[in-house]
């Protein structure tokens, strides 16, 4: 019994290896369905609505890709720990899941250039503080999260006094208590916070983001047709301002990166 | 009637009550109510903190209840399927453990010990990342979704534990049963299926139910590998509600309550059956 099970397992593994085919574009067209990995816990880029569907900016981008290909769309919620494996296994055809551009990631999957989006470092500032430029900080206390790579750079470059706390809840609490003029953190996180009524009233993100960290769409190694197609699609998005439209649709301030890319490619 | 006036011989014998060697903590219905109450109170406190424009934690739970409960049903489904699969294979493994052929016994022993002593999460990872997401059988592509992999992952430890339960139950049947059966010219197979196993059933039932309870509670481990079960959904719901820290306790408390409400009656029933089936010598 056990031996039979083991043999069956072995056979499945062997067959599974065979099933990973070479041309994902052809597979997508044959089955009439594009499978895209997106986040389901990153508001507003990918999150659940009460019906259980995954919605947000990235699911909308995925829907656009499926429409261009003339196929149906299936979204697979991924987490950071499994997204690259899913792509390599062929479980998903395309990965649009808030993935930062890192050399070690580029070594195992194919990144689509130019990056479709970019996170950066920004400040969730109290409206009272009246910040209009980074220079306004001028030694003011700035709440931050311990261990963020940019804390020191910002402190030096913009002359701010960093008050660091661990996690993201404690600095936010300190900000609410008025211990600092703003909270220095990832811009996408701040954008998410500003979707809530609790924060919208007294806080804002008045500055341009600094220290951009691009996000990449990825396809599996060797899928050149898919890669070329996605590069063209990304250029189209930048040309017609799709990403800016989606940012506005989901209630966040369009990022400097999106606006700049749109400006650059508008005429082309 | 004054007991002092009763003749000593009429007094019922005083039985020393057996005290367990350590204090036993038993969950009772009021414990469940206490948990529920804590959740409600925590939610109430959170309401006081949040602004008037925000949905109260109870409101948030109500809003997401259908999604969260569908996740819970998924947990139950995984646990039931893993239990079924694990029991069938485990039964075979347990019978192999009492086989008369030495190599069969050894194989069963090795498999049982290996899977019984491996962390469940590791087995789950093993199933998740080593089993392909689809395979081709005679030209037909058979998809192998995450939940099937989770079922396989959980059925491995179930299999090993059921194997031990079966082996233990068979061994606990007095030798006299085997000897009498032999005297009545039953073959070994007949003895096993017609005499031994029917007697084992009621001995196996309580530990088996106990195991089921454990499997059900372990299914939330699947959230670690990205299966969309209740705990995964709970954290996604928390994110969708803007990650407000005051929602953490009510949301996870709700998940806790669901599992408690499901597992507690199983626990009570197990205890009753244990009591009823107690081996009387």
Short mmCIF file of C-alpha atoms in Angstrom, two decimals:
data_model
loop_
_atom_site.label_atom_id
_atom_site.label_comp_id
_atom_site.label_asym_id
_atom_site.label_seq_id
_atom_site.Cartn_x
_atom_site.Cartn_y
_atom_site.Cartn_z
CA UNK A 1 0.00 0.00 0.00
CA UNK A 2 2.64 2.47 1.10
CA UNK A 3 4.96 1.38 -1.63
CA UNK A 4 2.21 1.88 -4.20
CA UNK A 5 1.61 5.35 -2.80
CA UNK A 6 5.29 6.18 -3.00
CA UNK A 7 5.50 4.91 -6.56
CA UNK A 8 2.45 6.99 -7.43
CA UNK A 9 4.11 10.03 -5.84
CA UNK A 10 7.29 9.43 -7.80
CA UNK A 11 5.35 9.09 -11.03
CA UNK A 12 3.49 12.31 -10.30
CA UNK A 13 6.73 14.16 -9.68
CA UNK A 14 8.19 12.85 -12.93
CA UNK A 15 5.06 13.74 -14.90
CA UNK A 16 4.94 17.13 -13.24
CA UNK A 17 8.44 17.87 -14.44
CA UNK A 18 7.39 17.02 -17.98
CA UNK A 19 4.30 19.21 -17.82
CA UNK A 20 6.31 22.42 -17.39
CA UNK A 21 6.24 23.45 -21.01
CA UNK A 22 8.40 26.00 -22.74
CA UNK A 23 6.06 28.56 -24.20
CA UNK A 24 3.78 30.22 -21.72
CA UNK A 25 2.26 32.55 -24.32
CA UNK A 26 1.07 29.57 -26.35
CA UNK A 27 -0.27 27.88 -23.21
CA UNK A 28 -2.24 30.97 -22.26
CA UNK A 29 -3.84 31.15 -25.69
CA UNK A 30 -4.57 27.43 -25.79
CA UNK A 31 -6.32 27.35 -22.46
CA UNK A 32 -7.92 30.77 -23.01
CA UNK A 33 -6.92 31.91 -19.54
CA UNK A 34 -4.15 34.04 -18.09
CA UNK A 35 -3.11 33.21 -14.53
CA UNK A 36 -1.61 36.14 -12.64
CA UNK A 37 -0.14 36.18 -9.15
CA UNK A 38 -1.17 39.24 -7.13
CA UNK A 39 -1.07 40.30 -3.49
CA UNK A 40 -4.23 40.04 -1.41
CA UNK A 41 -2.99 41.85 1.69
CA UNK A 42 -1.60 45.09 0.32
CA UNK A 43 -4.20 47.80 0.14
CA UNK A 44 -4.80 49.39 -2.37
CA UNK A 45 -2.50 47.38 -4.67
CA UNK A 46 -4.20 44.06 -4.08
CA UNK A 47 -6.72 43.28 -1.37
CA UNK A 48 -9.97 41.40 -0.73
CA UNK A 49 -13.42 42.89 -1.00
CA UNK A 50 -16.20 41.48 1.19
CA UNK A 51 -17.30 39.10 -1.57
CA UNK A 52 -13.85 37.50 -1.40
CA UNK A 53 -12.66 38.78 -4.79
CA UNK A 54 -9.16 40.21 -5.03
CA UNK A 55 -9.32 43.83 -6.20
CA UNK A 56 -6.99 46.80 -6.48
CA UNK A 57 -4.47 48.39 -8.80
CA UNK A 58 -2.56 45.22 -9.63
CA UNK A 59 -5.65 43.07 -10.31
CA UNK A 60 -6.79 45.87 -12.65
CA UNK A 61 -3.45 45.80 -14.46
CA UNK A 62 -3.73 42.03 -14.73
CA UNK A 63 -7.25 42.39 -16.16
CA UNK A 64 -5.88 44.81 -18.74
CA UNK A 65 -3.21 42.30 -19.80
CA UNK A 66 -5.82 39.55 -20.12
CA UNK A 67 -8.01 41.84 -22.20
CA UNK A 68 -5.15 42.65 -24.54
CA UNK A 69 -4.54 38.94 -25.01
CA UNK A 70 -8.25 38.28 -25.46
CA UNK A 71 -8.33 35.64 -22.73
CA UNK A 72 -9.98 35.20 -19.37
CA UNK A 73 -8.21 36.15 -16.16
CA UNK A 74 -7.54 34.09 -13.09
CA UNK A 75 -5.97 35.77 -10.07
CA UNK A 76 -3.91 33.73 -7.62
CA UNK A 77 -3.22 35.41 -4.26
CA UNK A 78 0.48 35.13 -3.50
CA UNK A 79 2.67 36.03 -0.55
CA UNK A 80 6.28 37.13 -0.63
CA UNK A 81 7.43 33.67 0.42
CA UNK A 82 5.85 31.80 -2.49
CA UNK A 83 5.48 34.22 -5.39
CA UNK A 84 8.79 33.39 -7.10
CA UNK A 85 8.29 29.63 -6.65
CA UNK A 86 4.81 29.86 -8.19
CA UNK A 87 6.26 31.62 -11.23
CA UNK A 88 9.09 29.13 -11.60
CA UNK A 89 6.73 26.16 -11.22
CA UNK A 90 4.50 27.59 -13.93
CA UNK A 91 1.55 27.79 -11.59
CA UNK A 92 1.21 31.45 -12.56
CA UNK A 93 2.06 32.96 -15.96
CA UNK A 94 2.79 36.43 -14.73
CA UNK A 95 3.65 38.05 -11.43
CA UNK A 96 2.40 41.53 -10.55
CA UNK A 97 2.77 41.51 -6.79
CA UNK A 98 4.45 44.60 -5.29
CA UNK A 99 7.87 43.04 -5.86
CA UNK A 100 10.82 45.39 -5.40
CA UNK A 101 13.59 45.29 -7.95
CA UNK A 102 16.51 43.32 -6.47
CA UNK A 103 19.50 41.78 -8.28
CA UNK A 104 18.94 38.38 -6.67
CA UNK A 105 15.37 38.35 -8.00
CA UNK A 106 16.51 39.30 -11.47
CA UNK A 107 18.82 36.29 -11.36
CA UNK A 108 15.95 33.81 -11.01
CA UNK A 109 13.08 35.39 -12.97
CA UNK A 110 12.89 37.80 -15.89
CA UNK A 111 12.05 41.34 -14.89
CA UNK A 112 10.03 43.57 -17.20
CA UNK A 113 11.70 46.90 -17.93
CA UNK A 114 10.92 49.67 -17.39
CA UNK A 115 9.56 48.96 -13.88
CA UNK A 116 5.80 49.52 -13.89
CA UNK A 117 5.71 51.28 -10.55
CA UNK A 118 7.97 52.66 -7.91
CA UNK A 119 7.74 52.89 -4.21
CA UNK A 120 9.76 55.58 -2.49
CA UNK A 121 10.41 57.08 0.90
CA UNK A 122 7.96 59.68 2.10
CA UNK A 123 6.51 61.37 5.14
CA UNK A 124 3.05 61.06 6.61
CA UNK A 125 2.93 64.57 7.98
CA UNK A 126 0.62 66.37 10.34
CA UNK A 127 -1.24 69.06 8.39
CA UNK A 128 -0.41 71.44 11.23
CA UNK A 129 3.32 71.08 10.51
CA UNK A 130 2.86 72.77 7.12
CA UNK A 131 5.65 70.96 5.33
CA UNK A 132 6.14 72.03 1.74
CA UNK A 133 9.62 70.73 1.03
CA UNK A 134 12.09 68.32 2.61
CA UNK A 135 14.20 71.30 3.63
CA UNK A 136 11.37 72.47 5.90
CA UNK A 137 12.23 69.62 8.24
CA UNK A 138 15.25 71.51 9.47
CA UNK A 139 15.97 69.53 12.60
CA UNK A 140 12.35 68.76 13.43
CA UNK A 141 11.64 65.42 15.15
CA UNK A 142 10.58 62.76 12.65
CA UNK A 143 9.10 59.42 13.76
CA UNK A 144 10.49 56.37 11.98
CA UNK A 145 10.69 52.60 12.13
CA UNK A 146 13.87 51.12 13.60
CA UNK A 147 16.02 49.39 11.00
CA UNK A 148 14.62 51.02 7.88
CA UNK A 149 17.57 51.43 5.49
CA UNK A 150 16.80 55.07 4.72
CA UNK A 151 16.53 56.46 8.27
CA UNK A 152 20.16 57.50 8.44
CA UNK A 153 20.31 58.90 4.91
CA UNK A 154 17.28 61.08 5.48
CA UNK A 155 18.63 62.29 8.82
CA UNK A 156 21.86 63.39 7.17
CA UNK A 157 20.54 64.66 3.88
CA UNK A 158 17.58 66.62 5.18
CA UNK A 159 18.72 67.45 8.69
CA UNK A 160 15.94 65.71 10.57
CA UNK A 161 16.00 64.35 14.08
CA UNK A 162 14.93 60.70 13.76
CA UNK A 163 12.86 59.25 16.62
CA UNK A 164 12.80 55.53 15.88
CA UNK A 165 10.31 52.96 17.17
CA UNK A 166 9.98 49.29 16.28
CA UNK A 167 7.18 48.19 13.95
CA UNK A 168 4.84 50.62 12.26
CA UNK A 169 2.12 50.96 14.91
CA UNK A 170 4.20 52.61 17.61
CA UNK A 171 5.59 55.44 15.45
CA UNK A 172 2.08 56.06 14.13
CA UNK A 173 0.81 56.30 17.68
CA UNK A 174 3.64 58.69 18.57
CA UNK A 175 2.70 60.78 15.55
CA UNK A 176 -0.91 60.94 16.71
CA UNK A 177 0.31 62.00 20.12
CA UNK A 178 2.18 64.87 18.50
CA UNK A 179 5.66 63.67 19.40
CA UNK A 180 6.89 64.36 15.88
CA UNK A 181 5.93 66.29 12.77
CA UNK A 182 5.65 63.26 10.55
CA UNK A 183 6.30 59.56 10.04
CA UNK A 184 9.06 58.57 7.66
CA UNK A 185 8.19 55.31 5.89
CA UNK A 186 7.46 53.55 2.58
CA UNK A 187 5.30 55.77 0.42
CA UNK A 188 2.92 52.93 -0.55
CA UNK A 189 2.23 52.27 3.11
CA UNK A 190 1.50 55.94 3.76
CA UNK A 191 -0.81 56.02 0.74
CA UNK A 192 -2.69 53.08 2.21
CA UNK A 193 -3.01 54.82 5.58
CA UNK A 194 -4.38 57.94 3.93
CA UNK A 195 -7.31 55.89 2.59
CA UNK A 196 -8.63 55.73 6.13
CA UNK A 197 -10.85 58.41 7.59
CA UNK A 198 -8.92 58.25 10.83
CA UNK A 199 -5.81 59.62 9.11
CA UNK A 200 -7.27 61.62 6.26
CA UNK A 201 -8.55 64.42 8.49
CA UNK A 202 -5.36 65.64 10.16
CA UNK A 203 -2.58 64.08 8.11
CA UNK A 204 -1.34 64.21 4.55
CA UNK A 205 1.57 63.36 2.30
CA UNK A 206 2.63 66.81 1.08
CA UNK A 207 6.13 66.00 -0.18
CA UNK A 208 7.50 64.28 -3.27
CA UNK A 209 8.87 60.83 -2.52
CA UNK A 210 12.64 60.40 -2.40
CA UNK A 211 14.94 57.39 -2.88
CA UNK A 212 12.83 55.51 -5.37
CA UNK A 213 12.60 51.73 -5.12
CA UNK A 214 11.09 50.36 -8.35
CA UNK A 215 8.66 47.45 -8.43
CA UNK A 216 8.93 44.88 -11.19
CA UNK A 217 6.54 42.65 -13.06
CA UNK A 218 8.11 39.25 -13.63
CA UNK A 219 7.79 36.32 -16.03
CA UNK A 220 9.58 32.98 -15.83
CA UNK A 221 13.03 32.44 -17.30
CA UNK A 222 13.06 31.71 -21.00
CA UNK A 223 9.57 33.09 -21.68
CA UNK A 224 10.81 35.66 -24.17
CA UNK A 225 7.56 36.10 -26.06
CA UNK A 226 5.70 36.89 -22.85
CA UNK A 227 8.51 39.20 -21.77
CA UNK A 228 8.43 41.19 -25.01
CA UNK A 229 4.65 41.40 -24.83
CA UNK A 230 4.75 42.67 -21.25
CA UNK A 231 7.44 45.23 -22.06
CA UNK A 232 5.24 46.61 -24.84
CA UNK A 233 2.22 46.59 -22.55
CA UNK A 234 4.10 48.46 -19.83
CA UNK A 235 5.13 51.09 -22.37
CA UNK A 236 1.50 51.40 -23.44
CA UNK A 237 0.45 51.92 -19.83
CA UNK A 238 3.00 54.67 -19.42
CA UNK A 239 2.03 56.25 -22.71
CA UNK A 240 -1.68 56.49 -22.01
CA UNK A 241 -1.39 57.09 -18.28
CA UNK A 242 -3.15 53.86 -17.23
CA UNK A 243 -1.24 53.63 -13.97
CA UNK A 244 -2.02 57.21 -12.97
CA UNK A 245 -5.69 56.58 -13.75
CA UNK A 246 -5.66 53.47 -11.57
CA UNK A 247 -3.95 55.29 -8.71
CA UNK A 248 -6.70 57.90 -8.86
CA UNK A 249 -9.40 55.24 -9.18
CA UNK A 250 -8.20 53.53 -6.00
CA UNK A 251 -7.90 56.81 -4.15
CA UNK A 252 -4.16 57.38 -3.85
CA UNK A 253 -2.07 60.33 -4.93
CA UNK A 254 -0.27 59.55 -8.23
CA UNK A 255 3.41 59.02 -7.49
CA UNK A 256 6.17 61.16 -8.94
CA UNK A 257 7.48 58.09 -10.75
CA UNK A 258 4.17 57.39 -12.50
CA UNK A 259 3.79 61.00 -13.53
CA UNK A 260 7.37 61.25 -14.77
CA UNK A 261 7.10 58.06 -16.82
CA UNK A 262 3.84 59.27 -18.32
CA UNK A 263 5.42 62.60 -19.25
CA UNK A 264 8.42 60.87 -20.82
CA UNK A 265 6.45 58.46 -22.94
CA UNK A 266 3.34 60.47 -23.70
CA UNK A 267 4.48 61.67 -27.09
CA UNK A 268 6.16 58.49 -28.27
CA UNK B 1 -32.27 8.84 59.36
CA UNK B 2 -29.26 9.39 61.48
CA UNK B 3 -26.30 7.54 59.98
CA UNK B 4 -24.77 7.15 63.43
CA UNK B 5 -27.59 4.81 64.37
CA UNK B 6 -27.29 2.66 61.31
CA UNK B 7 -25.57 -0.61 61.74
CA UNK B 8 -22.04 -0.44 60.30
CA UNK B 9 -22.68 -3.34 57.96
CA UNK B 10 -25.40 -1.41 56.20
CA UNK B 11 -23.14 1.45 55.27
CA UNK B 12 -22.08 1.42 51.67
CA UNK B 13 -18.35 0.84 51.36
CA UNK B 14 -16.35 4.04 51.22
CA UNK B 15 -14.54 4.22 47.99
CA UNK B 16 -11.41 6.33 47.93
CA UNK B 17 -11.82 8.65 45.00
CA UNK B 18 -8.90 8.32 42.65
CA UNK B 19 -7.13 11.60 42.35
CA UNK B 20 -5.22 12.24 39.19
CA UNK B 21 -1.49 12.82 39.74
CA UNK B 22 -1.75 16.39 38.49
CA UNK B 23 -4.60 18.90 38.51
CA UNK B 24 -6.82 18.39 35.48
CA UNK B 25 -8.09 21.47 33.72
CA UNK B 26 -11.30 20.78 31.90
CA UNK B 27 -12.86 23.20 29.49
CA UNK B 28 -16.48 23.80 30.28
CA UNK B 29 -19.20 25.66 28.48
CA UNK B 30 -18.63 28.79 30.55
CA UNK B 31 -15.02 28.94 29.34
CA UNK B 32 -16.31 29.38 25.82
CA UNK B 33 -18.65 32.10 27.01
CA UNK B 34 -15.74 33.76 28.79
CA UNK B 35 -13.71 33.79 25.57
CA UNK B 36 -16.67 35.27 23.71
CA UNK B 37 -17.11 37.86 26.43
CA UNK B 38 -13.44 38.87 26.27
CA UNK B 39 -13.72 39.31 22.52
CA UNK B 40 -16.83 41.45 22.92
CA UNK B 41 -15.30 43.55 25.68
CA UNK B 42 -12.10 44.01 23.66
CA UNK B 43 -14.23 45.09 20.72
CA UNK B 44 -16.15 47.48 22.92
CA UNK B 45 -12.93 49.05 24.16
CA UNK B 46 -11.79 49.36 20.56
CA UNK B 47 -15.02 51.15 19.64
CA UNK B 48 -14.24 53.73 22.28
CA UNK B 49 -10.82 54.31 20.69
CA UNK B 50 -11.89 54.53 17.07
CA UNK B 51 -13.51 57.63 15.64
CA UNK B 52 -17.20 57.84 14.96
CA UNK B 53 -16.67 57.52 11.19
CA UNK B 54 -15.11 54.09 11.55
CA UNK B 55 -16.96 50.83 11.46
CA UNK B 56 -16.91 49.21 14.90
CA UNK B 57 -15.05 45.88 15.19
CA UNK B 58 -18.38 44.06 15.48
CA UNK B 59 -19.49 45.83 12.32
CA UNK B 60 -16.27 44.83 10.58
CA UNK B 61 -16.77 41.19 11.58
CA UNK B 62 -20.39 41.27 10.40
CA UNK B 63 -19.31 42.77 7.08
CA UNK B 64 -16.69 40.10 6.44
CA UNK B 65 -18.51 37.22 8.13
CA UNK B 66 -19.56 35.41 4.92
CA UNK B 67 -15.99 35.46 3.58
CA UNK B 68 -14.46 34.42 6.91
CA UNK B 69 -16.97 31.62 7.40
CA UNK B 70 -16.37 30.35 3.89
CA UNK B 71 -12.71 30.16 4.89
CA UNK B 72 -13.67 28.24 8.01
CA UNK B 73 -15.73 25.79 5.96
CA UNK B 74 -12.61 25.30 3.85
CA UNK B 75 -10.64 24.44 7.01
CA UNK B 76 -13.28 21.90 7.97
CA UNK B 77 -13.27 20.43 4.48
CA UNK B 78 -9.48 20.07 4.51
CA UNK B 79 -9.58 18.45 7.95
CA UNK B 80 -12.31 15.99 6.95
CA UNK B 81 -10.56 14.95 3.76
CA UNK B 82 -7.15 14.70 5.41
CA UNK B 83 -8.73 12.60 8.16
CA UNK B 84 -10.43 10.28 5.67
CA UNK B 85 -7.33 9.79 3.57
CA UNK B 86 -5.09 9.47 6.62
CA UNK B 87 -7.41 6.96 8.29
CA UNK B 88 -7.63 4.68 5.27
CA UNK B 89 -3.86 4.60 4.75
CA UNK B 90 -3.20 4.58 8.50
CA UNK B 91 -5.48 1.57 8.98
CA UNK B 92 -3.49 -0.34 6.38
CA UNK B 93 -0.27 0.76 8.01
CA UNK B 94 -1.52 -0.28 11.46
CA UNK B 95 -2.47 -3.72 10.17
CA UNK B 96 0.95 -4.03 8.59
CA UNK B 97 2.45 -3.28 11.99
CA UNK B 98 0.96 -6.49 13.41
CA UNK B 99 1.74 -8.57 10.34
CA UNK B 100 3.42 -11.92 10.77
CA UNK B 101 5.97 -11.10 8.09
CA UNK B 102 8.96 -9.32 9.53
CA UNK B 103 9.86 -7.03 6.59
CA UNK B 104 6.27 -5.75 6.40
CA UNK B 105 6.36 -4.96 10.11
CA UNK B 106 9.67 -3.16 9.72
CA UNK B 107 8.45 -1.04 6.81
CA UNK B 108 5.31 -0.09 8.72
CA UNK B 109 7.35 0.74 11.80
CA UNK B 110 9.76 2.94 9.85
CA UNK B 111 7.02 4.85 8.01
CA UNK B 112 4.94 5.31 11.15
CA UNK B 113 7.83 6.54 13.25
CA UNK B 114 9.08 8.86 10.53
CA UNK B 115 5.77 10.64 9.98
CA UNK B 116 4.74 10.57 13.61
CA UNK B 117 7.88 12.34 14.70
CA UNK B 118 8.11 14.98 11.98
CA UNK B 119 6.72 18.46 12.57
CA UNK B 120 3.38 18.88 10.82
CA UNK B 121 4.45 22.15 9.27
CA UNK B 122 7.51 20.55 7.70
CA UNK B 123 5.37 17.78 6.19
CA UNK B 124 3.02 20.45 4.87
CA UNK B 125 5.88 22.34 3.23
CA UNK B 126 7.07 19.07 1.77
CA UNK B 127 3.67 18.42 0.23
CA UNK B 128 3.26 22.01 -0.92
CA UNK B 129 6.50 22.50 -2.73
CA UNK B 130 7.37 19.02 -3.94
CA UNK B 131 4.01 17.96 -5.37
CA UNK B 132 3.53 19.64 -8.77
CA UNK B 133 0.60 21.99 -9.32
CA UNK B 134 -0.61 19.85 -12.21
CA UNK B 135 0.41 16.66 -13.94
CA UNK B 136 -0.36 14.99 -17.22
CA UNK B 137 -1.98 11.63 -17.30
CA UNK B 138 -2.44 10.06 -20.74
CA UNK B 139 -2.46 13.48 -22.37
CA UNK B 140 -5.01 14.94 -19.96
CA UNK B 141 -3.81 17.73 -17.70
CA UNK B 142 -5.01 17.12 -14.18
CA UNK B 143 -4.71 20.23 -12.02
CA UNK B 144 -3.51 19.75 -8.50
CA UNK B 145 -4.74 22.76 -6.55
CA UNK B 146 -3.33 23.94 -3.24
CA UNK B 147 -6.10 22.45 -1.15
CA UNK B 148 -5.41 18.94 -2.41
CA UNK B 149 -1.76 19.41 -1.54
CA UNK B 150 -2.77 20.62 1.91
CA UNK B 151 -4.95 17.52 2.32
CA UNK B 152 -2.00 15.31 1.39
CA UNK B 153 0.27 17.27 3.71
CA UNK B 154 -2.05 16.85 6.69
CA UNK B 155 -2.95 13.25 5.94
CA UNK B 156 0.68 12.15 6.40
CA UNK B 157 0.82 12.76 10.18
CA UNK B 158 -2.78 11.55 10.50
CA UNK B 159 -1.79 8.32 8.76
CA UNK B 160 1.09 7.71 11.17
CA UNK B 161 -1.00 8.50 14.25
CA UNK B 162 -3.90 6.32 13.09
CA UNK B 163 -1.41 3.54 12.47
CA UNK B 164 -0.31 3.72 16.11
CA UNK B 165 -3.91 3.86 17.34
CA UNK B 166 -4.80 0.76 15.32
CA UNK B 167 -1.71 -1.14 16.39
CA UNK B 168 -2.27 -0.23 20.02
CA UNK B 169 -5.92 -1.25 19.93
CA UNK B 170 -5.14 -4.60 18.34
CA UNK B 171 -2.42 -5.27 20.89
CA UNK B 172 -4.79 -4.37 23.71
CA UNK B 173 -7.20 -7.18 22.85
CA UNK B 174 -6.44 -10.09 25.22
CA UNK B 175 -4.54 -13.00 23.67
CA UNK B 176 -7.37 -15.28 24.70
CA UNK B 177 -9.44 -13.88 21.85
CA UNK B 178 -6.84 -14.94 19.32
CA UNK B 179 -6.44 -18.34 20.92
CA UNK B 180 -10.18 -19.02 21.09
CA UNK B 181 -10.56 -17.97 17.47
CA UNK B 182 -7.80 -20.32 16.47
CA UNK B 183 -9.43 -23.09 18.44
CA UNK B 184 -12.63 -22.47 16.49
CA UNK B 185 -10.69 -22.80 13.21
CA UNK B 186 -10.82 -19.17 12.14
CA UNK B 187 -8.07 -18.18 9.77
CA UNK B 188 -5.83 -15.28 10.76
CA UNK B 189 -7.59 -12.95 8.35
CA UNK B 190 -11.02 -14.01 9.62
CA UNK B 191 -9.91 -13.58 13.22
CA UNK B 192 -8.67 -10.11 12.45
CA UNK B 193 -11.69 -8.83 10.54
CA UNK B 194 -14.48 -10.70 12.35
CA UNK B 195 -13.25 -10.87 15.92
CA UNK B 196 -10.39 -8.51 16.72
CA UNK B 197 -11.15 -5.37 14.71
CA UNK B 198 -14.83 -5.09 15.75
CA UNK B 199 -13.66 -5.09 19.35
CA UNK B 200 -10.97 -2.54 18.53
CA UNK B 201 -13.41 -0.09 17.01
CA UNK B 202 -14.72 1.32 20.23
CA UNK B 203 -11.27 1.51 21.73
CA UNK B 204 -10.01 3.41 18.73
CA UNK B 205 -12.88 5.86 18.50
CA UNK B 206 -11.95 8.27 21.33
CA UNK B 207 -8.27 8.70 20.38
CA UNK B 208 -9.29 8.93 16.74
CA UNK B 209 -11.72 11.76 17.52
CA UNK B 210 -9.05 13.43 19.59
CA UNK B 211 -6.74 13.26 16.61
CA UNK B 212 -9.45 14.75 14.41
CA UNK B 213 -9.77 17.67 16.78
CA UNK B 214 -6.04 18.25 16.58
CA UNK B 215 -6.04 18.07 12.78
CA UNK B 216 -8.84 20.61 12.56
CA UNK B 217 -6.92 23.05 14.70
CA UNK B 218 -3.72 22.36 12.75
CA UNK B 219 -5.32 23.26 9.40
CA UNK B 220 -4.58 26.93 10.06
CA UNK B 221 -0.93 26.02 9.46
CA UNK B 222 -1.86 26.02 5.79
CA UNK B 223 -1.91 29.80 5.98
CA UNK B 224 1.88 29.69 6.18
CA UNK B 225 2.06 28.17 2.72
CA UNK B 226 -0.53 30.51 1.22
CA UNK B 227 -3.71 28.40 1.12
CA UNK B 228 -6.72 30.72 1.35
CA UNK B 229 -8.11 29.25 4.55
CA UNK B 230 -9.58 31.12 7.48
CA UNK B 231 -6.40 32.49 9.03
CA UNK B 232 -5.07 33.70 5.66
CA UNK B 233 -8.39 35.40 5.00
CA UNK B 234 -8.41 36.90 8.49
CA UNK B 235 -5.06 38.57 7.91
CA UNK B 236 -6.16 39.73 4.45
CA UNK B 237 -9.36 41.15 5.91
CA UNK B 238 -7.27 42.95 8.51
CA UNK B 239 -5.17 44.44 5.70
CA UNK B 240 -8.27 45.40 3.72
CA UNK B 241 -9.57 47.26 6.77
CA UNK B 242 -6.39 49.32 6.78
CA UNK B 243 -4.52 47.22 9.32
CA UNK B 244 -6.07 49.00 12.30
CA UNK B 245 -4.41 47.48 15.38
CA UNK B 246 -7.64 47.58 17.40
CA UNK B 247 -9.15 45.11 14.89
CA UNK B 248 -6.49 42.49 15.51
CA UNK B 249 -8.02 41.00 18.66
CA UNK B 250 -11.64 40.94 17.46
CA UNK B 251 -10.78 39.43 14.07
CA UNK B 252 -8.49 36.71 15.37
CA UNK B 253 -10.84 36.26 18.33
CA UNK B 254 -13.59 35.48 15.87
CA UNK B 255 -11.43 32.80 14.24
CA UNK B 256 -10.67 31.41 17.69
CA UNK B 257 -14.34 31.30 18.54
CA UNK B 258 -15.23 29.44 15.34
CA UNK B 259 -12.69 26.73 16.07
CA UNK B 260 -13.70 26.54 19.71
CA UNK B 261 -17.38 26.17 18.87
CA UNK B 262 -16.52 23.38 16.43
CA UNK B 263 -13.93 21.48 18.47
CA UNK B 264 -15.40 21.78 21.95
CA UNK B 265 -18.40 19.49 21.34
CA UNK B 266 -16.05 16.95 19.78
CA UNK B 267 -13.93 17.08 22.92
CA UNK B 268 -16.97 16.59 25.17
CA UNK B 269 -18.24 13.71 23.07
CA UNK B 270 -14.80 12.09 23.15
CA UNK B 271 -14.74 12.26 26.92
CA UNK B 272 -18.18 10.72 27.17
CA UNK B 273 -17.26 7.91 24.83
CA UNK B 274 -14.02 7.34 26.71
CA UNK B 275 -15.99 7.05 29.89
CA UNK B 276 -18.50 4.68 28.35
CA UNK B 277 -15.98 2.47 26.62
CA UNK B 278 -13.66 2.32 29.59
CA UNK B 279 -12.08 -1.11 29.66
CA UNK B 280 -13.53 -3.01 32.58
CA UNK B 281 -11.39 -5.84 33.75
#
